[in-house]
Short mmCIF file of C-alpha atoms and ligand atoms in Angstrom, two decimals:
data_model
loop_
_atom_site.label_atom_id
_atom_site.label_comp_id
_atom_site.label_asym_id
_atom_site.label_seq_id
_atom_site.Cartn_x
_atom_site.Cartn_y
_atom_site.Cartn_z
CA MET P 1 -9.27 -2.57 -16.38
CA ALA P 2 -10.41 -4.23 -19.64
CA THR P 3 -11.81 -2.90 -22.91
CA THR P 4 -13.35 -4.98 -25.74
CA PRO P 5 -12.97 -4.49 -29.51
CA GLU P 6 -16.76 -4.12 -29.83
CA PHE P 7 -16.92 -1.37 -27.20
CA PRO P 8 -13.65 0.59 -27.28
CA ARG P 9 -15.04 3.37 -25.02
CA LEU P 10 -16.09 0.92 -22.29
CA HIS P 11 -13.73 0.16 -19.42
CA VAL P 12 -14.77 -2.80 -17.26
CA LEU P 13 -13.14 -2.97 -13.86
CA SER P 14 -11.85 -6.47 -13.34
CA HIS P 15 -10.44 -5.84 -9.85
CA PRO P 16 -11.30 -8.78 -7.53
CA LEU P 17 -12.71 -6.50 -4.81
CA VAL P 18 -15.03 -4.87 -7.33
CA GLN P 19 -16.20 -8.22 -8.69
CA HIS P 20 -16.76 -9.67 -5.19
CA LYS P 21 -18.76 -6.70 -3.97
CA LEU P 22 -20.79 -6.62 -7.17
CA SER P 23 -21.79 -10.26 -6.69
CA VAL P 24 -23.12 -9.49 -3.20
CA LEU P 25 -24.93 -6.45 -4.60
CA ARG P 26 -26.66 -8.56 -7.24
CA ASP P 27 -27.99 -11.07 -4.69
CA HIS P 28 -31.73 -10.53 -4.25
CA ALA P 29 -31.36 -11.40 -0.54
CA THR P 30 -28.92 -8.56 0.18
CA PRO P 31 -30.72 -6.18 2.56
CA LYS P 32 -31.18 -2.47 1.82
CA LYS P 33 -28.54 -1.34 4.33
CA ILE P 34 -25.83 -3.57 2.85
CA PHE P 35 -26.93 -2.72 -0.69
CA LYS P 36 -26.41 0.99 0.01
CA GLU P 37 -23.02 0.38 1.65
CA LEU P 38 -21.88 -1.71 -1.32
CA VAL P 39 -22.93 0.90 -3.90
CA ASP P 40 -20.96 3.42 -1.87
CA GLU P 41 -17.84 1.21 -1.73
CA LEU P 42 -18.06 0.22 -5.39
CA ALA P 43 -18.38 3.84 -6.45
CA MET P 44 -15.23 4.69 -4.49
CA LEU P 45 -13.26 1.80 -6.03
CA MET P 46 -14.47 2.74 -9.50
CA ALA P 47 -13.56 6.38 -9.04
CA TYR P 48 -10.03 5.30 -8.12
CA GLU P 49 -9.70 3.73 -11.58
CA ALA P 50 -11.69 6.37 -13.46
CA THR P 51 -9.44 9.16 -12.14
CA ARG P 52 -6.22 7.36 -13.10
CA ASP P 53 -5.43 9.73 -15.99
CA LEU P 54 -6.25 13.06 -14.31
CA SER P 55 -3.54 15.65 -14.90
CA LEU P 56 -1.07 16.66 -12.21
CA GLU P 57 0.86 19.89 -11.79
CA PRO P 58 3.93 20.60 -9.69
CA CYS P 59 3.56 22.26 -6.30
CA GLU P 60 6.05 23.35 -3.66
CA VAL P 61 5.78 21.60 -0.28
CA GLN P 62 7.77 22.18 2.89
CA THR P 63 8.15 18.80 4.62
CA PRO P 64 9.38 18.74 8.24
CA LEU P 65 12.88 18.24 6.75
CA GLU P 66 13.14 20.27 3.52
CA ARG P 67 11.37 21.90 0.62
CA MET P 68 10.42 19.76 -2.33
CA THR P 69 8.55 19.94 -5.61
CA ALA P 70 5.57 17.61 -5.18
CA ALA P 71 2.47 17.04 -7.36
CA ARG P 72 -1.19 17.95 -7.02
CA LEU P 73 -4.27 17.64 -9.21
CA ALA P 74 -4.22 20.30 -11.92
CA GLY P 75 -7.13 22.57 -12.78
CA LYS P 76 -10.44 23.18 -11.09
CA LYS P 77 -12.19 20.76 -8.75
CA LEU P 78 -14.13 17.90 -10.33
CA VAL P 79 -17.91 17.92 -10.67
CA LEU P 80 -19.92 14.81 -9.78
CA VAL P 81 -23.34 14.68 -11.42
CA PRO P 82 -25.59 11.89 -10.13
CA ILE P 83 -28.66 11.06 -12.20
CA LEU P 84 -31.55 11.04 -9.70
CA ARG P 85 -32.45 8.95 -7.93
CA ALA P 86 -30.12 5.97 -8.04
CA GLY P 87 -27.00 7.96 -8.95
CA LEU P 88 -27.19 9.61 -5.53
CA GLY P 89 -26.00 6.34 -4.01
CA MET P 90 -22.62 6.77 -5.72
CA VAL P 91 -21.83 10.30 -4.54
CA ASP P 92 -20.60 9.82 -0.97
CA GLY P 93 -18.16 7.05 -1.85
CA ILE P 94 -16.50 9.22 -4.49
CA LEU P 95 -16.53 12.28 -2.22
CA ARG P 96 -14.47 10.26 0.25
CA LEU P 97 -11.71 10.13 -2.39
CA VAL P 98 -12.18 13.65 -3.77
CA PRO P 99 -13.83 15.58 -0.92
CA SER P 100 -13.61 18.95 -2.62
CA ALA P 101 -15.49 17.84 -5.74
CA ARG P 102 -18.57 19.92 -6.57
CA VAL P 103 -21.90 18.11 -6.94
CA GLY P 104 -24.57 18.87 -9.55
CA HIS P 105 -27.87 17.01 -9.97
CA ILE P 106 -29.88 15.82 -12.96
CA GLY P 107 -33.40 14.57 -12.33
CA LEU P 108 -34.52 11.96 -14.87
CA TYR P 109 -36.84 9.00 -14.64
CA ARG P 110 -37.57 6.37 -17.22
CA ASP P 111 -41.17 6.21 -18.37
CA HIS P 112 -42.25 2.63 -17.69
CA ASP P 113 -44.15 2.28 -20.99
CA THR P 114 -41.94 4.07 -23.50
CA LEU P 115 -38.65 3.51 -21.60
CA ARG P 116 -37.82 7.11 -22.60
CA PRO P 117 -36.22 9.43 -20.04
CA VAL P 118 -38.38 12.22 -18.63
CA ASP P 119 -36.40 15.11 -17.14
CA TYR P 120 -37.53 17.07 -14.10
CA TYR P 121 -34.47 18.75 -12.57
CA PHE P 122 -31.11 20.21 -13.62
CA LYS P 123 -28.66 22.08 -11.42
CA VAL P 124 -24.89 22.03 -11.91
CA PRO P 125 -22.15 24.50 -10.89
CA ALA P 126 -22.22 27.54 -13.18
CA ASP P 127 -18.60 27.03 -14.28
CA SER P 128 -18.96 23.29 -14.99
CA GLY P 129 -17.72 23.95 -18.53
CA SER P 130 -14.21 24.47 -17.18
CA ARG P 131 -14.26 21.33 -15.01
CA GLU P 132 -13.94 17.58 -15.46
CA CYS P 133 -17.41 16.11 -15.02
CA PHE P 134 -18.28 12.59 -13.78
CA VAL P 135 -21.86 11.49 -14.53
CA LEU P 136 -23.05 8.80 -12.10
CA ASP P 137 -25.78 6.18 -12.41
CA PRO P 138 -25.55 2.56 -11.25
CA MET P 139 -27.50 1.26 -14.27
CA LEU P 140 -26.89 1.75 -18.00
CA ALA P 141 -29.85 -0.11 -19.56
CA THR P 142 -31.19 1.29 -22.86
CA GLY P 143 -28.77 4.19 -22.42
CA GLY P 144 -31.57 6.73 -22.86
CA SER P 145 -31.11 8.35 -19.43
CA ALA P 146 -27.32 8.55 -19.60
CA SER P 147 -27.41 9.91 -23.14
CA ALA P 148 -30.03 12.55 -22.27
CA ALA P 149 -28.08 13.59 -19.16
CA ILE P 150 -24.87 14.01 -21.13
CA THR P 151 -26.66 15.92 -23.92
CA ARG P 152 -28.07 18.29 -21.28
CA LEU P 153 -24.61 18.79 -19.76
CA LYS P 154 -23.09 19.49 -23.17
CA HIS P 155 -25.80 22.12 -23.80
CA ALA P 156 -24.70 23.69 -20.51
CA GLY P 157 -21.15 23.94 -21.89
CA VAL P 158 -19.55 20.86 -20.32
CA THR P 159 -16.98 19.24 -22.62
CA ARG P 160 -14.91 16.95 -20.40
CA LEU P 161 -17.20 14.09 -19.38
CA ARG P 162 -16.95 10.53 -18.08
CA PHE P 163 -19.81 8.16 -17.27
CA LEU P 164 -19.58 5.79 -14.30
CA CYS P 165 -22.05 2.96 -13.77
CA LEU P 166 -22.04 -0.36 -11.96
CA VAL P 167 -23.90 -2.59 -14.42
CA ALA P 168 -24.10 -1.92 -18.17
CA ALA P 169 -26.16 -3.64 -20.86
CA PRO P 170 -24.70 -3.99 -24.37
CA GLU P 171 -27.68 -2.02 -25.70
CA GLY P 172 -26.85 0.92 -23.39
CA VAL P 173 -23.14 0.92 -24.18
CA ARG P 174 -23.95 0.85 -27.90
CA ARG P 175 -26.39 3.76 -27.60
CA LEU P 176 -24.16 5.90 -25.39
CA SER P 177 -21.08 5.24 -27.54
CA ALA P 178 -23.03 6.20 -30.68
CA ASP P 179 -24.58 9.36 -29.19
CA HIS P 180 -21.46 10.48 -27.31
CA PRO P 181 -18.34 8.81 -28.73
CA ASP P 182 -16.19 11.30 -26.83
CA VAL P 183 -17.35 10.06 -23.40
CA PRO P 184 -15.56 7.11 -21.80
CA ILE P 185 -17.76 4.64 -19.92
CA TYR P 186 -16.60 2.92 -16.73
CA ALA P 187 -18.56 -0.11 -15.48
CA ALA P 188 -18.08 -2.90 -12.96
CA ALA P 189 -19.78 -5.36 -15.35
CA LEU P 190 -21.08 -5.70 -18.88
CA ASP P 191 -24.16 -7.89 -18.59
CA ARG P 192 -25.91 -10.04 -21.20
CA GLU P 193 -28.99 -8.15 -22.42
CA LEU P 194 -32.18 -6.27 -21.58
CA ASN P 195 -35.48 -8.01 -20.96
CA ALA P 196 -38.76 -6.87 -22.58
CA SER P 197 -39.32 -4.36 -19.77
CA GLY P 198 -35.89 -2.80 -20.22
CA TYR P 199 -34.32 -4.42 -17.14
CA ILE P 200 -30.74 -5.63 -17.32
CA LEU P 201 -30.20 -9.41 -17.26
CA PRO P 202 -28.86 -10.78 -15.01
CA GLY P 203 -28.53 -7.28 -13.49
CA LEU P 204 -29.43 -6.43 -9.94
CA GLY P 205 -33.05 -5.36 -10.24
CA ASP P 206 -34.25 -1.80 -9.77
CA ALA P 207 -31.30 0.08 -8.30
CA GLY P 208 -33.36 3.04 -7.07
CA ASP P 209 -35.92 0.85 -5.34
CA ARG P 210 -33.24 -1.29 -3.69
CA LEU P 211 -31.25 1.77 -2.55
CA PHE P 212 -34.21 3.66 -1.11
CA GLY P 213 -36.46 0.77 -0.09
CA THR P 214 -39.36 1.91 -2.26
CA ARG P 215 -40.63 -1.48 -3.34
C1 LIG H 301 -33.00 3.80 -13.63
C2 LIG H 301 -31.49 3.94 -13.52
C3 LIG H 301 -31.15 4.81 -14.70
C4 LIG H 301 -32.14 4.34 -15.73
C5 LIG H 301 -31.45 3.41 -16.67
O1 LIG H 301 -33.62 4.92 -13.16
O2 LIG H 301 -31.08 4.48 -12.29
O3 LIG H 301 -31.29 6.20 -14.47
O4 LIG H 301 -33.19 3.64 -15.03
O5 LIG H 301 -32.28 3.06 -17.72
P1 LIG H 301 -32.02 3.51 -19.22
O6 LIG H 301 -30.56 3.27 -19.49
O7 LIG H 301 -32.91 2.58 -19.99
O8 LIG H 301 -32.41 4.94 -19.37
P2 LIG H 301 -35.23 5.06 -13.07
O9 LIG H 301 -35.74 5.63 -14.34
O10 LIG H 301 -35.81 3.76 -12.63
O11 LIG H 301 -35.41 6.18 -11.99
P3 LIG H 301 -35.06 6.17 -10.41
O12 LIG H 301 -33.55 6.21 -10.29
O13 LIG H 301 -35.71 7.42 -9.95
O14 LIG H 301 -35.62 4.92 -9.81
N1 LIG H 302 -32.93 0.58 -14.15
C1 LIG H 302 -32.66 -0.22 -13.09
O1 LIG H 302 -32.66 0.23 -11.94
N2 LIG H 302 -32.39 -1.51 -13.33
C2 LIG H 302 -32.37 -2.04 -14.56
O2 LIG H 302 -32.10 -3.25 -14.70
C3 LIG H 302 -32.67 -1.19 -15.64
C4 LIG H 302 -32.94 0.12 -15.41
#
């Protein structure tokens, strides 16, 4: 996992499996079914890295041979918060690693003209403030959606946050790091730039449309 001096809060996953799967995901010819499966697999691989520093606590286990002091995750179950729609594609892969995680939802879409996020739904577990919270969205473009989602979660009392995406633009990392310097960002790639319409270059296109077949 690599960080850069310019973006100290960004962790880019250099693992060969992540990079290989991301390349297939980017390909415009990759069909919807495979695209969805790859988002799922990438989210699981990323969660493996993004959970590396979770705290453990001792627990007593009786093996078939003897009692031992083993280790388990400390504290309350995690909360996964996908940003609708495209973030939904990352939930199942992570739930395969942490099946007891709670799932909240934030509904945001980016206005095509202003590129500003418009919110339409918010529902997270009532006690999210005492849990570690993973915000999920495959794309970090201008950073407006991710920043608004995290602001909303902070207003709801959440303090321990991480943001997981697949493809990040420098503009989005800059914005999110400035608005929320306390939130680490995990990405499979840091791409070159945004185009005039706010799409990431080279990117992978519209993640929501490719996941749900809406274009
Ligand atoms: C996409 C993407 C992010 C957002 C990123 O969602 O899934 O939520 O754009 O752009 P930003 O960093 O400039 O805010 P979109 O608004 O297209 O909604 P959708 O997931 O419903 O398609
Ligand atoms: N949202 C997407 O789905 N793709 C981009 O490139 C930018 C925002």
